[in-house]
PDB file of C-alpha atoms in Angstrom:
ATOM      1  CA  UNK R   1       0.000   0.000   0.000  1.00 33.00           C
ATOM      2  CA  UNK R   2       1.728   3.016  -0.953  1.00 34.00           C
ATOM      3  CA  UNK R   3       1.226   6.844   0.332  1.00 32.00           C
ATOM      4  CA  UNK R   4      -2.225   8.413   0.671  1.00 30.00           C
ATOM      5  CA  UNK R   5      -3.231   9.920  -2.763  1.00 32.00           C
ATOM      6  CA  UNK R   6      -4.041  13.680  -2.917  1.00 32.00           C
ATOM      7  CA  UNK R   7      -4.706  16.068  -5.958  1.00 30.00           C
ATOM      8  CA  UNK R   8      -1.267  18.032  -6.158  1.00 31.00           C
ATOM      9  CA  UNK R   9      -3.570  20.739  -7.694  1.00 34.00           C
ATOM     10  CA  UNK R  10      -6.298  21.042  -4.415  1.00 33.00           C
ATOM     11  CA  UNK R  11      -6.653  23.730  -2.408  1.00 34.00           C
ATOM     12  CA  UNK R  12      -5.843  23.633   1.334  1.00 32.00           C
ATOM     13  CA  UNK R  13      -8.330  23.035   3.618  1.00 34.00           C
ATOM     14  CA  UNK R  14      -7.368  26.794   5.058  1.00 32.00           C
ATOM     15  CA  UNK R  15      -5.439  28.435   2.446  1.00 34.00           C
ATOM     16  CA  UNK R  16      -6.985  29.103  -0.520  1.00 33.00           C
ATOM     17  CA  UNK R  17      -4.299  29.470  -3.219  1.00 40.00           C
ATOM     18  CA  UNK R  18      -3.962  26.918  -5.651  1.00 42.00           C
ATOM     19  CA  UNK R  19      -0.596  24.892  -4.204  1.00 53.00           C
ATOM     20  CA  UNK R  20       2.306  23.892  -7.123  1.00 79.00           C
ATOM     21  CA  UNK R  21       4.429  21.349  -5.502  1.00 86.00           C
ATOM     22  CA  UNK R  22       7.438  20.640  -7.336  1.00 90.00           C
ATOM     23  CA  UNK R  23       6.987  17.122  -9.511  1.00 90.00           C
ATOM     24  CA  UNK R  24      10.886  16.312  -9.028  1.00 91.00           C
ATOM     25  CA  UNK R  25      10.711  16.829  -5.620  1.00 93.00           C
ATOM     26  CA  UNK R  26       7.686  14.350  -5.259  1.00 91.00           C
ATOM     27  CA  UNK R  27       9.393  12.192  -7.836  1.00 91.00           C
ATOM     28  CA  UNK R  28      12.607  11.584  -5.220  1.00 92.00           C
ATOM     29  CA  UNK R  29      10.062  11.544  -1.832  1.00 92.00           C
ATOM     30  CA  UNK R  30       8.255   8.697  -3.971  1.00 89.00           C
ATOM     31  CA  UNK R  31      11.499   7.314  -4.740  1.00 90.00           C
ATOM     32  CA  UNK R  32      11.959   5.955  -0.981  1.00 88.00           C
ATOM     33  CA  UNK R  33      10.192   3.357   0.157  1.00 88.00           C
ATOM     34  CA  UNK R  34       8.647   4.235   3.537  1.00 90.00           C
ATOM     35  CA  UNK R  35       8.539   0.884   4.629  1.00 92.00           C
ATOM     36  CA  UNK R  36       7.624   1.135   8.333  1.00 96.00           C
ATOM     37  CA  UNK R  37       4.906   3.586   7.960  1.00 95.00           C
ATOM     38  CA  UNK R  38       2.941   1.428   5.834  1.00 93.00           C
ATOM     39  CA  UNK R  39       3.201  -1.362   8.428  1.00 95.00           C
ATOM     40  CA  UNK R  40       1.280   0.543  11.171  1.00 97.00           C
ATOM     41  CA  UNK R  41      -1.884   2.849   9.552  1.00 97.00           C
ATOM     42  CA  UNK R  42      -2.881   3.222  12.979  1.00 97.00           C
ATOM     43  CA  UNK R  43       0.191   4.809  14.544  1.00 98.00           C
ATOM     44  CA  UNK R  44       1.150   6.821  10.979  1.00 98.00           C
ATOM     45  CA  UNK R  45      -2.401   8.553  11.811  1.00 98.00           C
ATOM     46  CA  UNK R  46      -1.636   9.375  14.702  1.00 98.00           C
ATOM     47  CA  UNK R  47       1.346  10.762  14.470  1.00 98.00           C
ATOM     48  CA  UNK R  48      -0.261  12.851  11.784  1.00 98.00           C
ATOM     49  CA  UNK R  49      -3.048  13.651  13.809  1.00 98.00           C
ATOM     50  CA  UNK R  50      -0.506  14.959  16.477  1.00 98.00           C
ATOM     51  CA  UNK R  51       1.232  17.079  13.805  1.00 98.00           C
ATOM     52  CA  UNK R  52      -1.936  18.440  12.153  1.00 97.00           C
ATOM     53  CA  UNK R  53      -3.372  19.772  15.663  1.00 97.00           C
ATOM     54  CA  UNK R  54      -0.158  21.226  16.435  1.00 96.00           C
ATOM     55  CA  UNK R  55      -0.799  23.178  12.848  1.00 97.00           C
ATOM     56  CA  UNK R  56      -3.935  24.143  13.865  1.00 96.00           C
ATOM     57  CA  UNK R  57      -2.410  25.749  17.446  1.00 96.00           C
ATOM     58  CA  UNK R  58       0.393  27.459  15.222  1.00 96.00           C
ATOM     59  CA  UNK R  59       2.992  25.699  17.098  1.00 97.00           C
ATOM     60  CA  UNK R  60       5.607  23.432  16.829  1.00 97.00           C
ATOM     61  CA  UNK R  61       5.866  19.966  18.786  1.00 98.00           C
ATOM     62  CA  UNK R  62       8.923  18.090  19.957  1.00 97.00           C
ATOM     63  CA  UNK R  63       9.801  14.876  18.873  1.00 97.00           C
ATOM     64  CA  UNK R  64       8.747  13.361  22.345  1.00 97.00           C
ATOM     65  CA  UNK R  65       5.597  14.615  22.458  1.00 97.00           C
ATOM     66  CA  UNK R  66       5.141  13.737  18.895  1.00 98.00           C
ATOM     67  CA  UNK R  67       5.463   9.643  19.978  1.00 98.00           C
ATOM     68  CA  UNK R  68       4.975   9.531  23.641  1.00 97.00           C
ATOM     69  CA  UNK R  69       1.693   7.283  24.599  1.00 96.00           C
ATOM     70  CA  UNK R  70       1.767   5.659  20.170  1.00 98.00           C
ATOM     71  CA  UNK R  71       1.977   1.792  20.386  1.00 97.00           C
ATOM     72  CA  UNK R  72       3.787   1.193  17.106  1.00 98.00           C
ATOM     73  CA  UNK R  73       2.894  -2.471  15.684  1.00 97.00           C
ATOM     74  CA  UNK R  74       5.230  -3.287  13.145  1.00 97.00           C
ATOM     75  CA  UNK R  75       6.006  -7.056  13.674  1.00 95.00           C
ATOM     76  CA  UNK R  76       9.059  -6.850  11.062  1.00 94.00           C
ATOM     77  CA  UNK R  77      10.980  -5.098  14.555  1.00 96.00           C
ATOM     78  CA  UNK R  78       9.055  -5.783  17.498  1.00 95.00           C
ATOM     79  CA  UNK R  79       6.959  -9.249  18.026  1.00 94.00           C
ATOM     80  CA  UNK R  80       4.802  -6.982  20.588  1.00 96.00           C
ATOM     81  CA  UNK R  81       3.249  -3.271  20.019  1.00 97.00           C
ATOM     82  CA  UNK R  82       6.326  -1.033  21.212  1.00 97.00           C
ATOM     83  CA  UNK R  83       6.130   2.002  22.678  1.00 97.00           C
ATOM     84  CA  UNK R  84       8.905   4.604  22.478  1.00 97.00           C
ATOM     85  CA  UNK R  85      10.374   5.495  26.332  1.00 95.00           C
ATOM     86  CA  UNK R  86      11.387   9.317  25.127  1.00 94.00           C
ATOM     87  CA  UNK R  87      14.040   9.528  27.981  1.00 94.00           C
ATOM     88  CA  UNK R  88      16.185   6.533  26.292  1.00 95.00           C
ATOM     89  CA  UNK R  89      15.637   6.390  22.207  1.00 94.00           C
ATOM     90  CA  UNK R  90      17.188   3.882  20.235  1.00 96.00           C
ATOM     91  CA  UNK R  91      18.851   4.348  17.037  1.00 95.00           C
ATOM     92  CA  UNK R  92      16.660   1.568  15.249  1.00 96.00           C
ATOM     93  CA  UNK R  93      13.727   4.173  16.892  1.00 97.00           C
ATOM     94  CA  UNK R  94      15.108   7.277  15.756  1.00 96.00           C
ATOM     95  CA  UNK R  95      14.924   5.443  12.101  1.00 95.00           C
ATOM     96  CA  UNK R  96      11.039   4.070  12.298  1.00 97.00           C
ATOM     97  CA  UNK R  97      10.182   7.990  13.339  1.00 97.00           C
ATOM     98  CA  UNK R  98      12.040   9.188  10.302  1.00 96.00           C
ATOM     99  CA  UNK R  99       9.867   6.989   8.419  1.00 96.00           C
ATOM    100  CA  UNK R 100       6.907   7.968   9.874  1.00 97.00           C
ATOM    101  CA  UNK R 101       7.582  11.956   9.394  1.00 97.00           C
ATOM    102  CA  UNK R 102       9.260  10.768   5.638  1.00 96.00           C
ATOM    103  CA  UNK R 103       5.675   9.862   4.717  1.00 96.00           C
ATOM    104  CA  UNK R 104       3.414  12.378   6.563  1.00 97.00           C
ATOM    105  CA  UNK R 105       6.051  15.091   4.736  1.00 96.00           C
ATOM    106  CA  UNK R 106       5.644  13.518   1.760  1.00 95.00           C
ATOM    107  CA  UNK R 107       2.018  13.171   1.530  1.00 95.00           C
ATOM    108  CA  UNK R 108       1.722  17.181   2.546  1.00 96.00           C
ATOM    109  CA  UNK R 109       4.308  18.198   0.193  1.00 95.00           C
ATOM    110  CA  UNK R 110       2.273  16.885  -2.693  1.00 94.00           C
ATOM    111  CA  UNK R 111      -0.853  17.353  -1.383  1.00 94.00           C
ATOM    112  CA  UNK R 112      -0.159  21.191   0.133  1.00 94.00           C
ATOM    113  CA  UNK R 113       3.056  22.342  -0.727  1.00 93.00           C
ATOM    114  CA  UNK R 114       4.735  22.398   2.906  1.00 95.00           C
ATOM    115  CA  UNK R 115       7.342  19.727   4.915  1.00 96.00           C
ATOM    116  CA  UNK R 116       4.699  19.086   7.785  1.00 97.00           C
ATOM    117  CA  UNK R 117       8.114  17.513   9.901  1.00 97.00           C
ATOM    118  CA  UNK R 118       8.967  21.004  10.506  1.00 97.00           C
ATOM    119  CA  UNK R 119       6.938  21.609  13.096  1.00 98.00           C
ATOM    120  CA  UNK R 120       8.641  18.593  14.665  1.00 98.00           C
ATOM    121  CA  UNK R 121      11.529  19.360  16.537  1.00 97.00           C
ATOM    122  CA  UNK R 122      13.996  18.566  19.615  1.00 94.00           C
ATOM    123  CA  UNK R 123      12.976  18.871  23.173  1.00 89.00           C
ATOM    124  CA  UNK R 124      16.050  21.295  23.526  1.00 88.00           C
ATOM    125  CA  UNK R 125      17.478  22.544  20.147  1.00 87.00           C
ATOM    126  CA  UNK R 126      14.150  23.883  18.852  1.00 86.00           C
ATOM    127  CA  UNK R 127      14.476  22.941  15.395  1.00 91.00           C
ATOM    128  CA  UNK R 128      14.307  19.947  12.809  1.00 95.00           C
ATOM    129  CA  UNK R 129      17.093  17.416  13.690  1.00 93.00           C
ATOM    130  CA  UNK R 130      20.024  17.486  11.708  1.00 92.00           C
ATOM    131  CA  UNK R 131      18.469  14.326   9.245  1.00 92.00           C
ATOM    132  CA  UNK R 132      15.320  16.270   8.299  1.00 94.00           C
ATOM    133  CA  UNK R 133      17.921  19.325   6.800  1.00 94.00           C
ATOM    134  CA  UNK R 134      19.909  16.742   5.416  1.00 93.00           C
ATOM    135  CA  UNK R 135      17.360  14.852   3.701  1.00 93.00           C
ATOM    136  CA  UNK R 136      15.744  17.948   2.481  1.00 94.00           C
ATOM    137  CA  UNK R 137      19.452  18.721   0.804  1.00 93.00           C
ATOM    138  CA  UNK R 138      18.989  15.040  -0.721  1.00 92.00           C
ATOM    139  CA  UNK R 139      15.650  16.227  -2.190  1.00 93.00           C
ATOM    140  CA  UNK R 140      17.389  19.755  -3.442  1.00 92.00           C
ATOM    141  CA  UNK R 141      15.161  21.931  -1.968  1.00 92.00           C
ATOM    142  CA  UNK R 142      18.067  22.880  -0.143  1.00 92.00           C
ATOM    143  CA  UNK R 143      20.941  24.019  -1.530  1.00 91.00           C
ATOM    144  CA  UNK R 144      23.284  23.635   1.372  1.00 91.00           C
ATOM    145  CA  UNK R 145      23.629  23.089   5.162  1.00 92.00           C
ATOM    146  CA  UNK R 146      24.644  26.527   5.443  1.00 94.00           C
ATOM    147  CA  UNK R 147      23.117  27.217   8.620  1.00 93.00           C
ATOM    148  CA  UNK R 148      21.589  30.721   7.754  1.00 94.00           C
ATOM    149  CA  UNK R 149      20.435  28.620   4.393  1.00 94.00           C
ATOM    150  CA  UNK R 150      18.898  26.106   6.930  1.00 95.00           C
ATOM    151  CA  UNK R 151      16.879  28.828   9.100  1.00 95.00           C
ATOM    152  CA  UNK R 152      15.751  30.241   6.238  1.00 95.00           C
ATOM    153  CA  UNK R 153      14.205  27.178   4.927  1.00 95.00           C
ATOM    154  CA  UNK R 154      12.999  25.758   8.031  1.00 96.00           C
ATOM    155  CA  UNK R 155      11.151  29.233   9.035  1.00 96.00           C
ATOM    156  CA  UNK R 156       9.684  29.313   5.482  1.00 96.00           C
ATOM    157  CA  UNK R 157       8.302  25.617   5.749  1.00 96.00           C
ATOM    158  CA  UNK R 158       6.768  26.595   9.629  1.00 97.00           C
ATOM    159  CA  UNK R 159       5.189  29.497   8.176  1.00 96.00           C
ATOM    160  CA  UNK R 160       3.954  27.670   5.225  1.00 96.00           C
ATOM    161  CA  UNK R 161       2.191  24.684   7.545  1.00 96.00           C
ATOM    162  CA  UNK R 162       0.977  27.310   9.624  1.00 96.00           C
ATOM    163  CA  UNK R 163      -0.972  29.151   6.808  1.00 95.00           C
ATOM    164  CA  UNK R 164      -1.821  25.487   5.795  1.00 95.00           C
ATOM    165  CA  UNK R 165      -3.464  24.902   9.273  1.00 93.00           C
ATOM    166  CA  UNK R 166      -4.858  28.391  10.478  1.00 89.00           C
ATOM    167  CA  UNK R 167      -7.542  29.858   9.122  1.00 75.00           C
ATOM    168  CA  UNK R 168      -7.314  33.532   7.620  1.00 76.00           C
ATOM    169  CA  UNK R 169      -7.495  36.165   9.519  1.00 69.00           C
TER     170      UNK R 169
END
């Protein structure tokens, strides 16, 4: 089962404008193969569930929050649901949430326009971790890991999920 489908050319649910994702951007987030995700529809929607209220609340949500209480089933890693303890991640962790946030971002790029895992972000840096920047070099939508280049970008995708999620004024 592969990504939800969306019409690149809908409008937001908020934002009006007619959204023109970039089709060689989609092409490489379609390229990867978000294999955990697609193993656990119950705990992909709610992570995105998490991520789309924190829209709507035009704020930003840390990486713990994001996964603290989700029983992840994915019997290709764990024989029983799993739960993430936030004080202790793993690195085999740390890669199933990337896959989770891979897809979500993906389906909202296409579908809207915006990386919705930037409003997901460390407990104490306050930004994207360092994979999320370097991914989005791997897609070229950033040029660099300049870090002014980086703030730039990452301010410019919160604003854009925030217009996504809050209504006009």
């Amino acid at each position: 089962m592969g990504p939800r489908q969306g019409r690149p050319d809908a409008p937001s649910r908020c934002n009006r404008k007619l959204m023109t994702p970039d089709p060689s951007i989609i092409r490489r987030m379609e390229a990867h193969e978000w294999r955990y995700s697609q193993e656990d529809p119950a705990a992909l929607e709610a992570l995105r569930f998490r991520i789309d209220q924190c829209g709507r609340r035009g704020a930003l949500i840390s990486y713990s929050d994001l996964v603290s209480g989700v029983e992840f089933r994915l019997p290709s890693l764990w024989p029983q649901p799993h739960s993430i303890d936030v004080h202790a991640w793993s690195g085999l962790e740390r890669k199933v949430i990337g896959d989770f946030l891979g897809c979500i971002t993906t389906d909202s790029y296409r579908q809207h326009d915006f990386m919705a895992s930037a409003l997901v972000v460390g407990k104490h840096e306050d930004h994207p971790s360092d994979h999320f920047f370097e991914w989005m070099e791997f897609l070229h939508v950033l040029p660099n890991l300049h870090p002014d280049t980086v703030l730039r970008f990452w301010v410019e995708q919160v604003r854009a999920a925030h217009r996504h999620y809050l209504p006009p004024r």
